[in-house]
Tab-separated table of C-alpha atoms in Angstrom:
chain	number	residue	atom	x	y	z
A	1	UNK	CA	-3.329	-24.598	18.024
A	2	UNK	CA	-6.081	-22.021	18.229
A	3	UNK	CA	-9.717	-22.625	17.672
A	4	UNK	CA	-9.716	-19.219	16.303
A	5	UNK	CA	-9.870	-18.515	12.476
A	6	UNK	CA	-9.590	-15.295	10.677
A	7	UNK	CA	-12.947	-13.542	10.181
A	8	UNK	CA	-14.702	-10.278	11.261
A	9	UNK	CA	-14.068	-9.283	14.908
A	10	UNK	CA	-10.661	-11.140	15.158
A	11	UNK	CA	-7.477	-9.915	15.758
A	12	UNK	CA	-4.535	-11.135	13.546
A	13	UNK	CA	-1.024	-11.125	14.049
A	14	UNK	CA	1.081	-12.088	11.038
A	15	UNK	CA	4.409	-11.822	8.963
A	16	UNK	CA	3.747	-10.582	5.595
A	17	UNK	CA	5.625	-9.888	2.408
A	18	UNK	CA	4.353	-8.194	-0.428
A	19	UNK	CA	5.907	-8.347	-3.881
A	20	UNK	CA	5.784	-6.822	-7.361
A	21	UNK	CA	4.952	-9.005	-10.474
A	22	UNK	CA	8.666	-9.469	-10.913
A	23	UNK	CA	9.291	-10.721	-7.456
A	24	UNK	CA	10.738	-7.000	-6.057
A	25	UNK	CA	9.786	-7.020	-2.507
A	26	UNK	CA	7.799	-3.798	-1.632
A	27	UNK	CA	7.146	-4.441	2.191
A	28	UNK	CA	7.946	-7.024	4.534
A	29	UNK	CA	7.625	-7.674	8.119
A	30	UNK	CA	10.193	-10.745	7.963
A	31	UNK	CA	13.081	-10.071	10.350
A	32	UNK	CA	11.114	-7.307	11.813
A	33	UNK	CA	8.130	-7.160	14.392
A	34	UNK	CA	5.188	-9.023	13.064
A	35	UNK	CA	2.111	-7.020	12.071
A	36	UNK	CA	-1.072	-7.064	14.230
A	37	UNK	CA	-4.452	-5.604	13.075
A	38	UNK	CA	-8.152	-6.142	13.398
A	39	UNK	CA	-9.817	-7.496	10.594
A	40	UNK	CA	-12.117	-4.795	8.942
A	41	UNK	CA	-10.227	-1.829	10.708
A	42	UNK	CA	-8.988	-0.366	7.303
A	43	UNK	CA	-5.535	-1.251	7.889
A	44	UNK	CA	-5.482	-3.883	5.002
A	45	UNK	CA	-7.543	-3.168	1.804
A	46	UNK	CA	-10.457	-5.620	1.695
A	47	UNK	CA	-8.551	-7.474	-1.203
A	48	UNK	CA	-5.897	-8.284	1.206
A	49	UNK	CA	-8.215	-9.695	3.930
A	50	UNK	CA	-10.557	-11.512	2.102
A	51	UNK	CA	-8.091	-14.459	1.089
A	52	UNK	CA	-7.082	-14.763	4.907
A	53	UNK	CA	-10.707	-15.507	6.094
A	54	UNK	CA	-10.584	-19.081	7.781
A	55	UNK	CA	-6.810	-19.202	8.244
A	56	UNK	CA	-5.450	-20.094	11.888
A	57	UNK	CA	-2.365	-20.061	13.725
A	58	UNK	CA	0.613	-21.587	12.068
A	59	UNK	CA	-1.190	-21.312	8.447
A	60	UNK	CA	0.629	-19.642	5.634
A	61	UNK	CA	-0.060	-18.904	1.935
A	62	UNK	CA	0.760	-16.895	-0.948
A	63	UNK	CA	-2.050	-14.956	-2.808
A	64	UNK	CA	-2.107	-12.897	-6.009
A	65	UNK	CA	-4.001	-9.502	-5.373
A	66	UNK	CA	-5.398	-7.793	-8.663
A	67	UNK	CA	-5.172	-4.016	-8.772
A	68	UNK	CA	-8.791	-3.686	-8.263
A	69	UNK	CA	-8.614	-5.176	-4.920
A	70	UNK	CA	-5.148	-3.855	-3.967
A	71	UNK	CA	-4.621	-0.183	-4.706
A	72	UNK	CA	-6.739	0.372	-7.632
A	73	UNK	CA	-6.093	0.828	-11.353
A	74	UNK	CA	-3.754	3.784	-12.381
A	75	UNK	CA	-6.023	6.929	-13.056
A	76	UNK	CA	-4.611	9.200	-15.609
A	77	UNK	CA	-6.997	12.016	-13.909
A	78	UNK	CA	-4.469	11.821	-10.873
A	79	UNK	CA	-1.878	12.939	-13.261
A	80	UNK	CA	-1.315	16.655	-13.238
A	81	UNK	CA	0.791	19.062	-14.955
A	82	UNK	CA	1.943	22.026	-12.764
A	83	UNK	CA	3.761	25.184	-13.925
A	84	UNK	CA	7.454	24.567	-13.375
A	85	UNK	CA	7.741	27.930	-11.568
A	86	UNK	CA	5.345	27.111	-9.085
A	87	UNK	CA	8.391	24.757	-7.726
A	88	UNK	CA	10.144	28.130	-6.652
A	89	UNK	CA	13.068	27.069	-4.502
A	90	UNK	CA	12.647	23.459	-4.927
A	91	UNK	CA	13.972	23.812	-8.933
A	92	UNK	CA	17.218	22.429	-7.988
A	93	UNK	CA	15.968	19.218	-6.414
A	94	UNK	CA	13.150	18.436	-9.029
A	95	UNK	CA	14.159	14.972	-10.441
A	96	UNK	CA	11.791	12.200	-12.056
A	97	UNK	CA	10.949	9.475	-9.536
A	98	UNK	CA	11.221	12.075	-6.733
A	99	UNK	CA	8.177	11.868	-4.077
A	100	UNK	CA	6.938	15.177	-2.802
A	101	UNK	CA	4.241	16.270	-0.566
A	102	UNK	CA	1.624	18.620	-1.878
A	103	UNK	CA	-1.351	20.342	-0.251
A	104	UNK	CA	-4.689	19.324	-1.212
A	105	UNK	CA	-8.107	21.246	-1.494
A	106	UNK	CA	-8.857	20.598	1.989
A	107	UNK	CA	-5.500	21.532	3.320
A	108	UNK	CA	-4.184	17.983	4.194
A	109	UNK	CA	-1.009	16.639	2.427
A	110	UNK	CA	-1.012	14.310	-0.531
A	111	UNK	CA	2.090	12.538	-1.935
A	112	UNK	CA	2.941	12.894	-5.658
A	113	UNK	CA	5.745	11.401	-7.571
A	114	UNK	CA	7.398	13.673	-10.177
A	115	UNK	CA	6.833	11.714	-13.563
A	116	UNK	CA	8.171	14.220	-15.991
A	117	UNK	CA	9.966	17.577	-16.101
A	118	UNK	CA	10.141	19.660	-19.254
A	119	UNK	CA	11.180	23.532	-19.850
A	120	UNK	CA	7.831	24.713	-18.530
A	121	UNK	CA	5.912	21.954	-16.759
A	122	UNK	CA	6.308	19.380	-14.172
A	123	UNK	CA	4.105	16.185	-14.487
A	124	UNK	CA	3.035	14.902	-11.092
A	125	UNK	CA	1.494	11.513	-10.477
A	126	UNK	CA	-1.008	11.317	-7.371
A	127	UNK	CA	-1.707	7.907	-7.974
A	128	UNK	CA	-0.754	5.287	-5.146
A	129	UNK	CA	2.680	3.976	-5.986
A	130	UNK	CA	1.221	0.425	-6.269
A	131	UNK	CA	-1.691	1.554	-8.134
A	132	UNK	CA	-2.180	-0.674	-11.199
A	133	UNK	CA	0.210	-3.288	-9.990
A	134	UNK	CA	-0.787	-6.979	-9.317
A	135	UNK	CA	0.655	-8.053	-6.233
A	136	UNK	CA	1.842	-11.032	-4.360
A	137	UNK	CA	0.761	-11.257	-0.851
A	138	UNK	CA	2.675	-13.901	1.299
A	139	UNK	CA	1.680	-14.511	4.702
A	140	UNK	CA	2.366	-16.399	7.732
A	141	UNK	CA	-0.198	-16.347	10.620
A	142	UNK	CA	1.103	-16.356	14.080
A	143	UNK	CA	-1.709	-15.736	16.182
A	144	UNK	CA	-5.709	-15.463	15.815
A	145	UNK	CA	-7.677	-14.176	18.674
A	146	UNK	CA	-10.909	-12.339	19.427
A	147	UNK	CA	-10.635	-8.688	19.264
A	148	UNK	CA	-10.577	-6.912	22.563
A	149	UNK	CA	-12.198	-3.447	22.587
A	150	UNK	CA	-10.322	-0.887	24.763
């Protein structure tokens, strides 16, 4: 039994399962290596960290995370219509639901999901795939210890 509890400055090792409203599993470490992160390091959105505060080794729980505390609300401004002919060469592979990589203004890469295709345009949704979703976050805490800085 650890005397440490999850809070700022702690390193946490846990198993988690992330589910959609209908119970579909989106991500899970069950049967794999557990996840290790430092509280506040940005690996987990704050909405996922806050319900864990105060837990210790061996604790487990299931938490409902609202969209605004998870990946944000779905933003219609993040959906763009792009002329179909700017997909030169990829034309044959275009299909709804396909995730493609696009260059952003800064030259970085952003993922976009093909939402709709018509004769002249392709509608691409740049929202996080889990935006607007209420998620169930199930955790099983394995170890809590003070974070070591390297």
